[in-house]
Amino acid sequence: MRIDVLTLFPEMFDSPLSHSILKRAQERNIVEIVLSNIRDFATDSYRKVDDKPYGGGAGMVMMPGPMFDCVEHAQAQAAEPSRVILLSPQGEPLTQEKVVELSREPRLMLIAGRYEGFDERIRTGLNAESISIGDYVLSGGELGAMVLIDAVVRMMPGALGDDDSAADDSFSNGLLEYPQYTRPEEFRGMRVPEILLSGDHGKIAQWRKEQSLKRTEQWRPELYETYRQAESRKNDP
């Protein structure tokens, strides 16, 4: 996969992209991540990319001109057309289901905005979809882009040391992940559940499923209800 990131602050990505899973995935040529500075496509000496909103109001709005030029320049760098995504609090919530869907794309283009947001013609003219990482507002879309990149890349074959790891993650099957334990068997009076020491893989799998159900019902009841209804539909004759 190729991921293009369009941002006013490409240096913000230096650290996240040069460590851990993202670093290894790039070294293994699983993903290519290319940064473009939107300000490079400004047309004035001040490198201006924003202006006051029509109709009045607080803040500044990102202008369509530099953005379109940046997008078109990045698109021309590879033959494969991009799926264009705006990181915006107004967007569709990023879920594990959406992450899996995006991980199957050959190319993504992530646009990280700033200020009060984008001129609406950026969204409509580029046929871009909007994605949000949560119901809160950040200073810009860079952190949202980093979250999306990390979530998507780890789902790609070969990115993790063990491809089965992602299958057990929270949300992968609609439930939160079961509790995990490692050595020592006892720590400050707290013991590892005996079932995990039994070597009986069937009973361990059953215990983990029960714990996932219990944890999801307690911590995320809305997810539990969605899972319960889905299972009920599966079992309908």
mmCIF file of C-alpha atoms in Angstrom:
data_model
loop_
_atom_site.group_PDB
_atom_site.id
_atom_site.type_symbol
_atom_site.label_atom_id
_atom_site.label_comp_id
_atom_site.label_asym_id
_atom_site.label_seq_id
_atom_site.Cartn_x
_atom_site.Cartn_y
_atom_site.Cartn_z
ATOM 1 C CA MET A 1 0.000 0.000 0.000
ATOM 2 C CA ARG A 2 0.999 3.604 -0.559
ATOM 3 C CA ILE A 3 -0.267 6.188 1.925
ATOM 4 C CA ASP A 4 0.063 9.855 1.044
ATOM 5 C CA VAL A 5 -0.296 12.335 3.905
ATOM 6 C CA LEU A 6 -1.011 15.974 3.098
ATOM 7 C CA THR A 7 -0.258 18.256 6.031
ATOM 8 C CA LEU A 8 1.086 21.658 7.062
ATOM 9 C CA PHE A 9 3.380 19.971 9.591
ATOM 10 C CA PRO A 10 5.109 16.943 8.014
ATOM 11 C CA GLU A 11 7.764 17.002 10.754
ATOM 12 C CA MET A 12 5.100 15.854 13.242
ATOM 13 C CA PHE A 13 5.194 12.426 11.589
ATOM 14 C CA ASP A 14 8.937 11.860 11.947
ATOM 15 C CA SER A 15 8.815 10.045 15.277
ATOM 16 C CA PRO A 16 5.656 7.912 14.839
ATOM 17 C CA LEU A 17 6.774 6.672 11.426
ATOM 18 C CA SER A 18 10.294 5.772 12.532
ATOM 19 C CA HIS A 19 9.526 3.360 15.377
ATOM 20 C CA SER A 20 8.018 -0.055 16.057
ATOM 21 C CA ILE A 21 5.488 -1.616 13.674
ATOM 22 C CA LEU A 22 5.301 1.325 11.272
ATOM 23 C CA LYS A 23 9.066 1.415 10.884
ATOM 24 C CA ARG A 24 9.274 -2.333 10.226
ATOM 25 C CA ALA A 25 6.372 -2.264 7.779
ATOM 26 C CA GLN A 26 8.136 0.394 5.713
ATOM 27 C CA GLU A 27 11.449 -1.459 5.842
ATOM 28 C CA ARG A 28 9.706 -4.613 4.604
ATOM 29 C CA ASN A 29 8.055 -2.666 1.760
ATOM 30 C CA ILE A 30 4.621 -3.531 3.108
ATOM 31 C CA VAL A 31 3.669 0.138 3.048
ATOM 32 C CA GLU A 32 5.129 3.311 1.573
ATOM 33 C CA ILE A 33 4.234 6.506 3.439
ATOM 34 C CA VAL A 34 4.822 9.771 1.570
ATOM 35 C CA LEU A 35 4.450 13.203 3.193
ATOM 36 C CA SER A 36 3.518 16.351 1.270
ATOM 37 C CA ASN A 37 3.535 19.870 2.690
ATOM 38 C CA ILE A 38 0.378 21.717 1.626
ATOM 39 C CA ARG A 39 2.116 25.047 2.174
ATOM 40 C CA ASP A 40 4.512 24.239 -0.683
ATOM 41 C CA PHE A 41 1.574 24.836 -3.025
ATOM 42 C CA ALA A 42 0.675 28.312 -1.797
ATOM 43 C CA THR A 43 0.872 30.949 -4.537
ATOM 44 C CA ASP A 44 1.977 34.011 -2.575
ATOM 45 C CA SER A 45 5.206 34.979 -0.844
ATOM 46 C CA TYR A 46 3.633 34.453 2.581
ATOM 47 C CA ARG A 47 2.784 30.805 1.727
ATOM 48 C CA LYS A 48 -0.810 31.470 2.711
ATOM 49 C CA VAL A 49 -3.161 28.477 2.749
ATOM 50 C CA ASP A 50 -6.101 29.857 4.761
ATOM 51 C CA ASP A 51 -8.466 32.820 4.704
ATOM 52 C CA LYS A 52 -11.458 34.306 6.545
ATOM 53 C CA PRO A 53 -14.776 32.489 6.133
ATOM 54 C CA TYR A 54 -17.453 33.977 3.901
ATOM 55 C CA GLY A 55 -20.408 35.075 6.016
ATOM 56 C CA GLY A 56 -18.201 35.953 8.969
ATOM 57 C CA GLY A 57 -17.297 33.925 12.013
ATOM 58 C CA ALA A 58 -14.291 33.059 14.101
ATOM 59 C CA GLY A 59 -11.109 31.507 12.808
ATOM 60 C CA MET A 60 -9.744 30.792 9.358
ATOM 61 C CA VAL A 61 -10.653 28.232 6.712
ATOM 62 C CA MET A 62 -8.267 26.234 4.507
ATOM 63 C CA MET A 63 -8.397 27.462 0.908
ATOM 64 C CA PRO A 64 -9.198 25.104 -1.985
ATOM 65 C CA GLY A 65 -6.444 26.282 -4.343
ATOM 66 C CA PRO A 66 -3.330 25.052 -2.511
ATOM 67 C CA MET A 67 -5.147 21.914 -1.418
ATOM 68 C CA PHE A 68 -6.228 20.900 -4.924
ATOM 69 C CA ASP A 69 -2.739 21.578 -6.289
ATOM 70 C CA CYS A 70 -1.159 19.489 -3.527
ATOM 71 C CA VAL A 71 -3.593 16.610 -4.057
ATOM 72 C CA GLU A 72 -3.093 16.615 -7.819
ATOM 73 C CA HIS A 73 0.686 16.701 -7.426
ATOM 74 C CA ALA A 74 0.606 13.752 -5.010
ATOM 75 C CA GLN A 75 -1.824 11.781 -7.189
ATOM 76 C CA ALA A 76 0.551 12.114 -10.144
ATOM 77 C CA GLN A 77 3.390 10.451 -8.211
ATOM 78 C CA ALA A 78 1.881 6.986 -8.716
ATOM 79 C CA ALA A 79 -0.433 5.429 -11.272
ATOM 80 C CA GLU A 80 -2.833 3.947 -8.700
ATOM 81 C CA PRO A 81 -5.639 6.410 -7.847
ATOM 82 C CA SER A 82 -6.045 7.223 -4.161
ATOM 83 C CA ARG A 83 -8.981 6.855 -1.859
ATOM 84 C CA VAL A 84 -9.074 10.399 -0.437
ATOM 85 C CA ILE A 85 -9.850 10.882 3.256
ATOM 86 C CA LEU A 86 -10.266 14.096 5.217
ATOM 87 C CA LEU A 87 -9.512 13.815 8.940
ATOM 88 C CA SER A 88 -12.378 15.757 10.485
ATOM 89 C CA PRO A 89 -14.479 15.675 13.693
ATOM 90 C CA GLN A 90 -17.512 15.785 11.378
ATOM 91 C CA GLY A 91 -16.563 12.505 9.741
ATOM 92 C CA GLU A 92 -17.690 8.900 10.027
ATOM 93 C CA PRO A 93 -16.322 7.324 13.228
ATOM 94 C CA LEU A 94 -13.224 5.205 12.718
ATOM 95 C CA THR A 95 -14.098 1.644 13.730
ATOM 96 C CA GLN A 96 -12.243 -1.643 13.457
ATOM 97 C CA GLU A 97 -14.550 -2.611 10.604
ATOM 98 C CA LYS A 98 -13.557 0.562 8.726
ATOM 99 C CA VAL A 99 -9.874 -0.082 9.495
ATOM 100 C CA VAL A 100 -10.076 -3.560 7.954
ATOM 101 C CA GLU A 101 -11.811 -2.108 4.894
ATOM 102 C CA LEU A 102 -9.138 0.562 4.434
ATOM 103 C CA SER A 103 -6.317 -1.949 4.913
ATOM 104 C CA ARG A 104 -7.405 -3.648 1.681
ATOM 105 C CA GLU A 105 -6.965 -0.501 -0.421
ATOM 106 C CA PRO A 106 -3.890 -0.206 -2.659
ATOM 107 C CA ARG A 107 -3.536 3.515 -1.944
ATOM 108 C CA LEU A 108 -4.861 6.033 0.577
ATOM 109 C CA MET A 109 -4.516 9.804 0.688
ATOM 110 C CA LEU A 110 -5.015 11.383 4.108
ATOM 111 C CA ILE A 111 -5.582 15.131 4.334
ATOM 112 C CA ALA A 112 -4.866 16.676 7.717
ATOM 113 C CA GLY A 113 -6.582 20.032 8.107
ATOM 114 C CA ARG A 114 -5.990 22.924 10.479
ATOM 115 C CA TYR A 115 -7.786 26.072 11.628
ATOM 116 C CA GLU A 116 -11.606 26.010 11.457
ATOM 117 C CA GLY A 117 -11.643 23.312 8.818
ATOM 118 C CA PHE A 118 -11.830 22.936 5.041
ATOM 119 C CA ASP A 119 -13.542 24.997 2.381
ATOM 120 C CA GLU A 120 -16.457 22.697 1.528
ATOM 121 C CA ARG A 121 -15.369 22.548 -2.110
ATOM 122 C CA ILE A 122 -12.344 20.538 -1.020
ATOM 123 C CA ARG A 123 -14.576 17.736 0.182
ATOM 124 C CA THR A 124 -17.013 17.819 -2.715
ATOM 125 C CA GLY A 125 -14.515 18.594 -5.487
ATOM 126 C CA LEU A 126 -12.126 15.833 -4.457
ATOM 127 C CA ASN A 127 -14.930 13.368 -3.754
ATOM 128 C CA ALA A 128 -13.332 12.885 -0.342
ATOM 129 C CA GLU A 129 -14.785 10.975 2.567
ATOM 130 C CA SER A 130 -14.467 12.309 6.099
ATOM 131 C CA ILE A 131 -13.302 10.170 9.011
ATOM 132 C CA SER A 132 -13.207 11.078 12.702
ATOM 133 C CA ILE A 133 -11.243 9.304 15.436
ATOM 134 C CA GLY A 134 -13.668 10.460 18.143
ATOM 135 C CA ASP A 135 -16.236 12.973 19.302
ATOM 136 C CA TYR A 136 -13.767 15.660 20.293
ATOM 137 C CA VAL A 137 -11.800 18.405 18.549
ATOM 138 C CA LEU A 138 -8.011 18.439 18.088
ATOM 139 C CA SER A 139 -5.764 21.266 16.912
ATOM 140 C CA GLY A 140 -5.412 19.562 13.548
ATOM 141 C CA GLY A 141 -5.829 16.340 11.645
ATOM 142 C CA GLU A 142 -2.245 15.138 12.038
ATOM 143 C CA LEU A 143 -2.884 13.090 15.185
ATOM 144 C CA GLY A 144 -5.973 11.585 13.604
ATOM 145 C CA ALA A 145 -3.952 10.632 10.532
ATOM 146 C CA MET A 146 -1.327 8.976 12.737
ATOM 147 C CA VAL A 147 -4.005 6.938 14.519
ATOM 148 C CA LEU A 148 -5.548 5.847 11.232
ATOM 149 C CA ILE A 149 -2.164 4.896 9.727
ATOM 150 C CA ASP A 150 -1.184 2.837 12.761
ATOM 151 C CA ALA A 151 -4.530 1.024 12.888
ATOM 152 C CA VAL A 152 -4.549 0.282 9.151
ATOM 153 C CA VAL A 153 -0.928 -0.811 8.759
ATOM 154 C CA ARG A 154 -1.041 -3.293 11.647
ATOM 155 C CA MET A 155 -3.872 -5.102 9.837
ATOM 156 C CA MET A 156 -1.758 -5.685 6.733
ATOM 157 C CA PRO A 157 -0.209 -9.151 6.283
ATOM 158 C CA GLY A 158 3.371 -9.226 7.498
ATOM 159 C CA ALA A 159 3.213 -6.005 9.521
ATOM 160 C CA LEU A 160 2.962 -7.807 12.858
ATOM 161 C CA GLY A 161 5.361 -10.467 14.052
ATOM 162 C CA ASP A 162 2.393 -12.834 14.349
ATOM 163 C CA ASP A 163 -0.457 -12.241 11.918
ATOM 164 C CA ASP A 164 -2.833 -13.962 14.343
ATOM 165 C CA SER A 165 -2.247 -11.192 16.895
ATOM 166 C CA ALA A 166 -4.636 -8.823 15.128
ATOM 167 C CA ALA A 167 -7.360 -11.472 15.090
ATOM 168 C CA ASP A 168 -7.489 -11.431 18.898
ATOM 169 C CA ASP A 169 -7.547 -7.646 19.270
ATOM 170 C CA SER A 170 -10.441 -5.858 20.887
ATOM 171 C CA PHE A 171 -13.269 -5.180 18.388
ATOM 172 C CA SER A 172 -11.957 -7.739 15.883
ATOM 173 C CA ASN A 173 -14.957 -9.984 16.581
ATOM 174 C CA GLY A 174 -17.249 -7.326 18.022
ATOM 175 C CA LEU A 175 -16.070 -7.889 21.598
ATOM 176 C CA LEU A 176 -13.377 -6.498 23.869
ATOM 177 C CA GLU A 177 -10.313 -8.673 24.257
ATOM 178 C CA TYR A 178 -10.082 -11.118 27.166
ATOM 179 C CA PRO A 179 -7.653 -10.474 30.077
ATOM 180 C CA GLN A 180 -4.005 -11.372 29.426
ATOM 181 C CA TYR A 181 -1.379 -12.648 31.894
ATOM 182 C CA THR A 182 2.337 -13.433 31.807
ATOM 183 C CA ARG A 183 5.052 -14.414 34.316
ATOM 184 C CA PRO A 184 5.295 -14.599 37.276
ATOM 185 C CA GLU A 185 2.389 -16.856 38.231
ATOM 186 C CA GLU A 186 1.886 -14.856 41.427
ATOM 187 C CA PHE A 187 2.546 -11.158 41.915
ATOM 188 C CA ARG A 188 1.760 -9.330 45.169
ATOM 189 C CA GLY A 189 -0.852 -11.909 46.065
ATOM 190 C CA MET A 190 -2.513 -11.855 42.641
ATOM 191 C CA ARG A 191 -2.417 -15.188 40.834
ATOM 192 C CA VAL A 192 -2.810 -16.126 37.204
ATOM 193 C CA PRO A 193 -6.132 -17.977 36.726
ATOM 194 C CA GLU A 194 -5.552 -21.720 37.032
ATOM 195 C CA ILE A 195 -7.305 -22.424 33.744
ATOM 196 C CA LEU A 196 -4.491 -20.663 31.863
ATOM 197 C CA LEU A 197 -1.941 -22.992 33.449
ATOM 198 C CA SER A 198 -3.912 -26.147 32.663
ATOM 199 C CA GLY A 199 -2.686 -26.714 29.106
ATOM 200 C CA ASP A 200 -6.261 -27.545 28.055
ATOM 201 C CA HIS A 201 -6.592 -25.358 24.957
ATOM 202 C CA GLY A 202 -10.299 -26.044 24.545
ATOM 203 C CA LYS A 203 -11.126 -24.907 28.073
ATOM 204 C CA ILE A 204 -8.778 -21.929 27.746
ATOM 205 C CA ALA A 205 -10.564 -20.814 24.550
ATOM 206 C CA GLN A 206 -13.930 -21.182 26.297
ATOM 207 C CA TRP A 207 -12.692 -19.167 29.307
ATOM 208 C CA ARG A 208 -11.362 -16.411 27.071
ATOM 209 C CA LYS A 209 -14.678 -16.168 25.196
ATOM 210 C CA GLU A 210 -16.566 -15.949 28.487
ATOM 211 C CA GLN A 211 -14.222 -13.249 29.757
ATOM 212 C CA SER A 212 -14.604 -11.272 26.524
ATOM 213 C CA LEU A 213 -18.369 -11.419 26.838
ATOM 214 C CA LYS A 214 -18.288 -10.439 30.510
ATOM 215 C CA ARG A 215 -15.851 -7.575 29.958
ATOM 216 C CA THR A 216 -17.772 -6.218 26.972
ATOM 217 C CA GLU A 217 -21.107 -6.376 28.811
ATOM 218 C CA GLN A 218 -19.616 -4.533 31.791
ATOM 219 C CA TRP A 219 -17.481 -1.907 30.024
ATOM 220 C CA ARG A 220 -19.183 -1.438 26.646
ATOM 221 C CA PRO A 221 -22.829 -2.493 26.981
ATOM 222 C CA GLU A 222 -23.738 -1.019 23.587
ATOM 223 C CA LEU A 223 -21.171 -3.275 21.888
ATOM 224 C CA TYR A 224 -22.412 -6.246 23.854
ATOM 225 C CA GLU A 225 -25.999 -5.617 22.758
ATOM 226 C CA THR A 226 -24.944 -5.306 19.112
ATOM 227 C CA TYR A 227 -22.997 -8.572 19.387
ATOM 228 C CA ARG A 228 -25.889 -10.332 21.115
ATOM 229 C CA GLN A 229 -28.345 -9.267 18.429
ATOM 230 C CA ALA A 230 -25.969 -10.373 15.664
ATOM 231 C CA GLU A 231 -25.551 -13.790 17.276
ATOM 232 C CA SER A 232 -29.298 -14.082 17.665
ATOM 233 C CA ARG A 233 -29.812 -13.440 13.957
ATOM 234 C CA LYS A 234 -27.202 -16.099 13.115
ATOM 235 C CA ASN A 235 -29.101 -18.666 15.153
ATOM 236 C CA ASP A 236 -32.518 -17.856 13.692
ATOM 237 C CA PRO A 237 -33.812 -20.756 11.568
#
